[in-house]
mmCIF file with all atom_site columns, C-alpha atoms in Angstrom:
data_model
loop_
_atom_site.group_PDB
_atom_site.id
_atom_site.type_symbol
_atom_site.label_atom_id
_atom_site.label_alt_id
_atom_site.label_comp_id
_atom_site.label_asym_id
_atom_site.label_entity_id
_atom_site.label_seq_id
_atom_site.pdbx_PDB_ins_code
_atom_site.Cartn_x
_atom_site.Cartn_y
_atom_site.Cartn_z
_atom_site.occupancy
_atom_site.B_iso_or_equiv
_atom_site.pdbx_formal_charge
_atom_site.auth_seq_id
_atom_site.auth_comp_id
_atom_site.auth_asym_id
_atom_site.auth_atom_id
_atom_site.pdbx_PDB_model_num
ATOM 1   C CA . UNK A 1 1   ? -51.020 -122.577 -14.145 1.00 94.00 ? 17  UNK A CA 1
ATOM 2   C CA . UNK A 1 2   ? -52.485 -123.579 -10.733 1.00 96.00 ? 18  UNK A CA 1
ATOM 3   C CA . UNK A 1 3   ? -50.616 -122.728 -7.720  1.00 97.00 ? 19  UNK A CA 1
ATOM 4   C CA . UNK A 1 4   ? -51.054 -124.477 -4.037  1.00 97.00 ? 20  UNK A CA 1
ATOM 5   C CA . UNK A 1 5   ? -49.519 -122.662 -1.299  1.00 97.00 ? 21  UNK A CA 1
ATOM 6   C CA . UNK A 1 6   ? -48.759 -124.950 1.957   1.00 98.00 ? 22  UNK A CA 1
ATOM 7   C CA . UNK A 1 7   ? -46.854 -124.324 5.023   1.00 98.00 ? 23  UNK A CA 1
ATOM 8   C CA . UNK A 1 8   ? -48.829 -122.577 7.672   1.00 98.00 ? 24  UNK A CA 1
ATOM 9   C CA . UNK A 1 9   ? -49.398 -123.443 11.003  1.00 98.00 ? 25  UNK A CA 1
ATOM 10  C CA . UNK A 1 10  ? -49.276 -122.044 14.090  1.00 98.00 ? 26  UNK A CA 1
ATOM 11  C CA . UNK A 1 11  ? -46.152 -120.678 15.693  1.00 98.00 ? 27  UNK A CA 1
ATOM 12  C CA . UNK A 1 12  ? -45.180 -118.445 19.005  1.00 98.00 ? 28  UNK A CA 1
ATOM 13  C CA . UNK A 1 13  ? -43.528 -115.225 18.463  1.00 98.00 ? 29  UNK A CA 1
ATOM 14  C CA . UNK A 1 14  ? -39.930 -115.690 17.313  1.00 98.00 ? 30  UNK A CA 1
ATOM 15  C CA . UNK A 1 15  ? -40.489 -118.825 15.858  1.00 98.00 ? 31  UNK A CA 1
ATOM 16  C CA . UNK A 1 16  ? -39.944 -119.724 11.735  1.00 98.00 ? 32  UNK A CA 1
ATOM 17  C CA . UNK A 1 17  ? -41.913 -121.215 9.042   1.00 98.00 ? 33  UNK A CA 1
ATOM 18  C CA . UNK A 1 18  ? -41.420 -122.293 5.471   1.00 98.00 ? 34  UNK A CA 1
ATOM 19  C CA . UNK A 1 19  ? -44.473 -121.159 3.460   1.00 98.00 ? 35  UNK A CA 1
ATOM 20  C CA . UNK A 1 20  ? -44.183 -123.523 -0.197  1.00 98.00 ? 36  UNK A CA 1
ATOM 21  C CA . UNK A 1 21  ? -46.160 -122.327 -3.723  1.00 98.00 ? 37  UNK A CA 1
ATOM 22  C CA . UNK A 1 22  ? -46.151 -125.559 -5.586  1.00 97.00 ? 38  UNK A CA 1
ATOM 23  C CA . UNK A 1 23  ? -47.345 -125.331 -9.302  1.00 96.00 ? 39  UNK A CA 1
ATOM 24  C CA . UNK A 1 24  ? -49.200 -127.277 -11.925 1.00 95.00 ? 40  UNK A CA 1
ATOM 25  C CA . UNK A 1 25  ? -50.079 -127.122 -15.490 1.00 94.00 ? 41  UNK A CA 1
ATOM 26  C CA . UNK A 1 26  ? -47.300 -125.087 -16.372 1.00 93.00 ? 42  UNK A CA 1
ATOM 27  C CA . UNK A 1 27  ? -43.720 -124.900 -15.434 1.00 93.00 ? 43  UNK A CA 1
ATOM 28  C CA . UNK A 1 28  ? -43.617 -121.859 -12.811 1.00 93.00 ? 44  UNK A CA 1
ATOM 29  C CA . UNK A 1 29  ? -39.907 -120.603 -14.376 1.00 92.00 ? 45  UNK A CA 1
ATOM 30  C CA . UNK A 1 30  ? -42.504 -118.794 -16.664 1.00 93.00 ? 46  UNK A CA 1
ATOM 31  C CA . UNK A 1 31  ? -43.776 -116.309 -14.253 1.00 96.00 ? 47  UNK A CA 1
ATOM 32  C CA . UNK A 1 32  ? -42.387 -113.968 -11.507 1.00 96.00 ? 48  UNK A CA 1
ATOM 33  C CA . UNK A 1 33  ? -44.030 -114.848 -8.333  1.00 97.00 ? 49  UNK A CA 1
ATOM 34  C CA . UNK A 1 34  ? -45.396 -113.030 -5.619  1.00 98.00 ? 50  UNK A CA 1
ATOM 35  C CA . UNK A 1 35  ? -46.707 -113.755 -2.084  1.00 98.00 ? 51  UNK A CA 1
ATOM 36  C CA . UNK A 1 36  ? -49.429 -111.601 -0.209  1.00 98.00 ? 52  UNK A CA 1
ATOM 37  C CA . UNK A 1 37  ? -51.405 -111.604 2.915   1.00 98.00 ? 53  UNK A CA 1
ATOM 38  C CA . UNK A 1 38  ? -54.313 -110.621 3.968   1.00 97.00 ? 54  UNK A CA 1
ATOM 39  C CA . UNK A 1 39  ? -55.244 -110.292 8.338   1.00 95.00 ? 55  UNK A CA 1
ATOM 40  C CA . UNK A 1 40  ? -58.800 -110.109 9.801   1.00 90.00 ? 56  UNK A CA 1
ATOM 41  C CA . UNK A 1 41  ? -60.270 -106.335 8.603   1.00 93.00 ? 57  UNK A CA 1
ATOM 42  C CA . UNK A 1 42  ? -57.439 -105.358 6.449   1.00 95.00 ? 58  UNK A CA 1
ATOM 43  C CA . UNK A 1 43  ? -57.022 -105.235 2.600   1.00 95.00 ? 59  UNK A CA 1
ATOM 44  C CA . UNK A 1 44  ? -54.290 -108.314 0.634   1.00 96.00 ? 60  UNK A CA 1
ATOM 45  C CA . UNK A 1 45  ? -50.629 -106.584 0.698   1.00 97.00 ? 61  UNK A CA 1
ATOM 46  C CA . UNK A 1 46  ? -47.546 -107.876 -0.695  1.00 97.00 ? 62  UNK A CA 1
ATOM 47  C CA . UNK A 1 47  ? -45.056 -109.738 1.359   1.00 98.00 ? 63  UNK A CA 1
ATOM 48  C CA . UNK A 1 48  ? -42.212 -110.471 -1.271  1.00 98.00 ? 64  UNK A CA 1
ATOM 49  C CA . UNK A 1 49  ? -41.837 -111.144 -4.183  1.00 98.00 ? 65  UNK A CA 1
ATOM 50  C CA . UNK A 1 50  ? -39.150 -112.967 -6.662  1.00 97.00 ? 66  UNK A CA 1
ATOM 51  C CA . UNK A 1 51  ? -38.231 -112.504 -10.662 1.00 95.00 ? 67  UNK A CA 1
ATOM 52  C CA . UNK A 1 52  ? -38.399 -115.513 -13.264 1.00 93.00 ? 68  UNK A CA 1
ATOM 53  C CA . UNK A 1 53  ? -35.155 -115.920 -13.090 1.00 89.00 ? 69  UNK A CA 1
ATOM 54  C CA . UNK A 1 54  ? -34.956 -115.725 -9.187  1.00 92.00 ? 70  UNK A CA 1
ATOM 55  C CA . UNK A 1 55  ? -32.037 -112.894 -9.533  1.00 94.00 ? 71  UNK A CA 1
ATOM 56  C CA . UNK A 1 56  ? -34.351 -109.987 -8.872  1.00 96.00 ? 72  UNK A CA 1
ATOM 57  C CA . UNK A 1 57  ? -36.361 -109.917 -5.240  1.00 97.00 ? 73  UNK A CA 1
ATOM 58  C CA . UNK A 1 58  ? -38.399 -107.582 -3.068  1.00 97.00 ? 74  UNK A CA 1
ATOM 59  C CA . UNK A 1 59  ? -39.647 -107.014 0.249   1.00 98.00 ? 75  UNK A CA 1
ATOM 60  C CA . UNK A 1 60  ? -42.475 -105.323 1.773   1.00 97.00 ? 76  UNK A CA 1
ATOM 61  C CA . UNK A 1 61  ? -40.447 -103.254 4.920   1.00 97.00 ? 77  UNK A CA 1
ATOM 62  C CA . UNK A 1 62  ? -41.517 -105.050 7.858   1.00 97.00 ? 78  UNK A CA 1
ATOM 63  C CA . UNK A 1 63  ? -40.189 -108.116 6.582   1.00 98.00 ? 79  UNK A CA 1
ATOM 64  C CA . UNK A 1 64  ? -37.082 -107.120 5.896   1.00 98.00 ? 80  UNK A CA 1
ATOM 65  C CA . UNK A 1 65  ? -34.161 -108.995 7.327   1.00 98.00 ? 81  UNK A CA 1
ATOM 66  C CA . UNK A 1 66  ? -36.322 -111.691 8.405   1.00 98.00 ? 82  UNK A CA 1
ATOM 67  C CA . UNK A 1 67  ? -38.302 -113.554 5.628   1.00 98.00 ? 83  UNK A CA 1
ATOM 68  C CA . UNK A 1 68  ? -36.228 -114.550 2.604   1.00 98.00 ? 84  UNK A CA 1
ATOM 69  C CA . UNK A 1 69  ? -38.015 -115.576 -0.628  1.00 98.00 ? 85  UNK A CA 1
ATOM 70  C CA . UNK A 1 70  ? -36.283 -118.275 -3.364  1.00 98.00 ? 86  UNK A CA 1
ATOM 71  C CA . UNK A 1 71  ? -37.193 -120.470 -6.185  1.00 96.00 ? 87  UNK A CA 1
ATOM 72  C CA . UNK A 1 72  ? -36.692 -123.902 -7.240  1.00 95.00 ? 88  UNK A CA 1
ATOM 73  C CA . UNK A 1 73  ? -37.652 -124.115 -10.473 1.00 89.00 ? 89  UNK A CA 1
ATOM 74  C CA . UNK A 1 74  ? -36.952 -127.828 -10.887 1.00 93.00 ? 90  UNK A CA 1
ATOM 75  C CA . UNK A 1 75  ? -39.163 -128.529 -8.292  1.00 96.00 ? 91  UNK A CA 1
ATOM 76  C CA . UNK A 1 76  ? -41.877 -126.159 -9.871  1.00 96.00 ? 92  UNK A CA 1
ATOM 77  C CA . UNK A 1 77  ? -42.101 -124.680 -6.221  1.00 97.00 ? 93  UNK A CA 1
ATOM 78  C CA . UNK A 1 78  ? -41.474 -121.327 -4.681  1.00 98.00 ? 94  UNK A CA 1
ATOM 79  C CA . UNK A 1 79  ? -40.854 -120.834 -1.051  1.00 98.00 ? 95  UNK A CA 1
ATOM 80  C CA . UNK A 1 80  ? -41.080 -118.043 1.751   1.00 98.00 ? 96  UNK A CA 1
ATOM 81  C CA . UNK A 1 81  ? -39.190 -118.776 4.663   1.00 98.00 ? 97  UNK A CA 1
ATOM 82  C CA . UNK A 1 82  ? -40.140 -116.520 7.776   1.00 98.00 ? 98  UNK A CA 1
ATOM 83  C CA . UNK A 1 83  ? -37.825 -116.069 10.749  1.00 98.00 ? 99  UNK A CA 1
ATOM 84  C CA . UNK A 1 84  ? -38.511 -113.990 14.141  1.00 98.00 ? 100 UNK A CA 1
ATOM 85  C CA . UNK A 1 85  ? -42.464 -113.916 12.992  1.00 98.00 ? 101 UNK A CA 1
ATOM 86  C CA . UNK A 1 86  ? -44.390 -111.692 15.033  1.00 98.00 ? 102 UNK A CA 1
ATOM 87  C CA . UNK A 1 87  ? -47.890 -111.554 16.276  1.00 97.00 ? 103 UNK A CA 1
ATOM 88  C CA . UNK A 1 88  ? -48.307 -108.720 13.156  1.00 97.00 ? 104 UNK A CA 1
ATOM 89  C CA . UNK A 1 89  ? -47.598 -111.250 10.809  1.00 98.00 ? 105 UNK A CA 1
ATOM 90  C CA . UNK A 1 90  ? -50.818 -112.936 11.665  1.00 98.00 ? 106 UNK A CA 1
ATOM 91  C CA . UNK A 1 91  ? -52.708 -113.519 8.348   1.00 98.00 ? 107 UNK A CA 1
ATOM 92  C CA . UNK A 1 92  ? -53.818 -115.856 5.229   1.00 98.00 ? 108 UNK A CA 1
ATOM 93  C CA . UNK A 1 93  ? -50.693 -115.956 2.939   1.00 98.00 ? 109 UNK A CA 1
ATOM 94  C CA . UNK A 1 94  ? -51.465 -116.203 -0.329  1.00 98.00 ? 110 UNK A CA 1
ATOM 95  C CA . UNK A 1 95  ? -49.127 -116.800 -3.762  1.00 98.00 ? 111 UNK A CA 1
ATOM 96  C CA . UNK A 1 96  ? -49.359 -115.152 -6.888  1.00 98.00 ? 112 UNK A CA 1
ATOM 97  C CA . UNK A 1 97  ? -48.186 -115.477 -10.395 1.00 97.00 ? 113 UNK A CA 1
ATOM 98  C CA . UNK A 1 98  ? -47.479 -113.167 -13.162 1.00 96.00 ? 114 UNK A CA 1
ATOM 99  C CA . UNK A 1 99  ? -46.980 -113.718 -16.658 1.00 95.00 ? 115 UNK A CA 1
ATOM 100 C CA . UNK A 1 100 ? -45.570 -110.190 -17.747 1.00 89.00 ? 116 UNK A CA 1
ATOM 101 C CA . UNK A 1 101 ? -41.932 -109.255 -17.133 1.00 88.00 ? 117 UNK A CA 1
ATOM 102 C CA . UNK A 1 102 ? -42.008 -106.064 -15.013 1.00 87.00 ? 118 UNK A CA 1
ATOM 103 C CA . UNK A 1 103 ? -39.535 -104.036 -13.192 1.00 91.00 ? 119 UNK A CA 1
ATOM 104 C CA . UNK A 1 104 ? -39.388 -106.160 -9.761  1.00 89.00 ? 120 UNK A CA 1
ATOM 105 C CA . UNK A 1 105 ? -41.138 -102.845 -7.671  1.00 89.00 ? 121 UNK A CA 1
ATOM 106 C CA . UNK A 1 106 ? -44.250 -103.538 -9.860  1.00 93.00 ? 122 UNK A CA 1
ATOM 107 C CA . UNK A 1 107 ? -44.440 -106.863 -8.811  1.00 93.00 ? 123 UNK A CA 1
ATOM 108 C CA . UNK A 1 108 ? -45.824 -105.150 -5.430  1.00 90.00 ? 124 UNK A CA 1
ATOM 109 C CA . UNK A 1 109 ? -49.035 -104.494 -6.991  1.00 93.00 ? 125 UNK A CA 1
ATOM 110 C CA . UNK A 1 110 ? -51.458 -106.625 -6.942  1.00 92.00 ? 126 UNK A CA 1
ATOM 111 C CA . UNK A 1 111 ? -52.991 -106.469 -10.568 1.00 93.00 ? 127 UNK A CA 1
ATOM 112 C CA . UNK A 1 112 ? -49.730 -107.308 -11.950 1.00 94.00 ? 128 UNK A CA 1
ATOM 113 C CA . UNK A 1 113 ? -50.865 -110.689 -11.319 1.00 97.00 ? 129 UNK A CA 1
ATOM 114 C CA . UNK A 1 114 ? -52.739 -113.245 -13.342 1.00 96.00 ? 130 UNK A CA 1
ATOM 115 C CA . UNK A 1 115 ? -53.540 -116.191 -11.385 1.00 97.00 ? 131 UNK A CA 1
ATOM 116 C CA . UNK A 1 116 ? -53.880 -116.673 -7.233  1.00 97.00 ? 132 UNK A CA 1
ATOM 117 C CA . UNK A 1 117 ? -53.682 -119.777 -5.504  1.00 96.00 ? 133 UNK A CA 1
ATOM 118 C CA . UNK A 1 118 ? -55.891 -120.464 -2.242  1.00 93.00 ? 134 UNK A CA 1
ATOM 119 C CA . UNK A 1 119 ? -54.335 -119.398 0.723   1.00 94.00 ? 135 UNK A CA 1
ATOM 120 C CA . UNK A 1 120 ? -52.461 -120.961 3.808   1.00 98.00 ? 136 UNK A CA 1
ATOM 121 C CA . UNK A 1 121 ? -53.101 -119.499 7.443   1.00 98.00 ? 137 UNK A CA 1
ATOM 122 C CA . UNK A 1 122 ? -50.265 -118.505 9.401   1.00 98.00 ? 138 UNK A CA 1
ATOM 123 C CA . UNK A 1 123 ? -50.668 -117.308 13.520  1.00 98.00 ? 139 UNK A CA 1
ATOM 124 C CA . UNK A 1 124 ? -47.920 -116.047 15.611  1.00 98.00 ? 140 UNK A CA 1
ATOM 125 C CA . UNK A 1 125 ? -48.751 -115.977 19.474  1.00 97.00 ? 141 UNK A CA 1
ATOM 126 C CA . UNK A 1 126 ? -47.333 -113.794 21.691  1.00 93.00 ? 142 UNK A CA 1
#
């Protein structure tokens, strides 16, 4: 599968945007999907991340309450939407896919993945 994330731009703080992970190749209902970032100087970390089935989610803590992730399978696409971003949230945002069926807290690693698409930049202004 080949994933394209799209979406980022640059926003002041407060401000929302929709982050999209479009696949091809395969239909994305086959894999649990996960989105990271990665800021300037610091190591990739997981944002959220959401089950095949789309029933199971989770949330890195500072994101909490404000980004929300979902899955339209039909449209082979899965989305992040971020609300009352912060300068903090500052990074390259990057999707994920996995293959293996894991208890949704593993999805927060990183090597439960098997394929990466390129990333999208997002910058919050204060």
């Amino acid at each position: 599968v080949q994933l394209q994330a799209s979406g980022g731009g640059s926003v002041q703080t407060g401000g929302s945007l929709r982050l999209s992970c479009a696949a091809s190749g395969r239909t994305i209902n086959d894999y649990a999907v996960g989105w990271f970032r990665q800021a300037p100087g610091k190591e990739r970390g997981v944002v959220a991340a959401i089950s095949r089935g789309g029933s199971r989610v989770y949330y890195e803590d500072s994101v909490k309450g404000r980004f929300t992730i979902s899955r339209d399978n039909a449209k082979n696409t899965v989305y992040l939407q971020m609300n009352s971003l912060k300068p903090e949230d500052t990074a390259v945002y990057i999707c994920a896919a996995a293959a293996t069926t894991y208890s949704i807290s593993y999805y927060s690693t990183s090597t439960k993945y098997d394929y990466w698409g390129q990333g999208t930049l997002v910058t919050v202004s204060s």
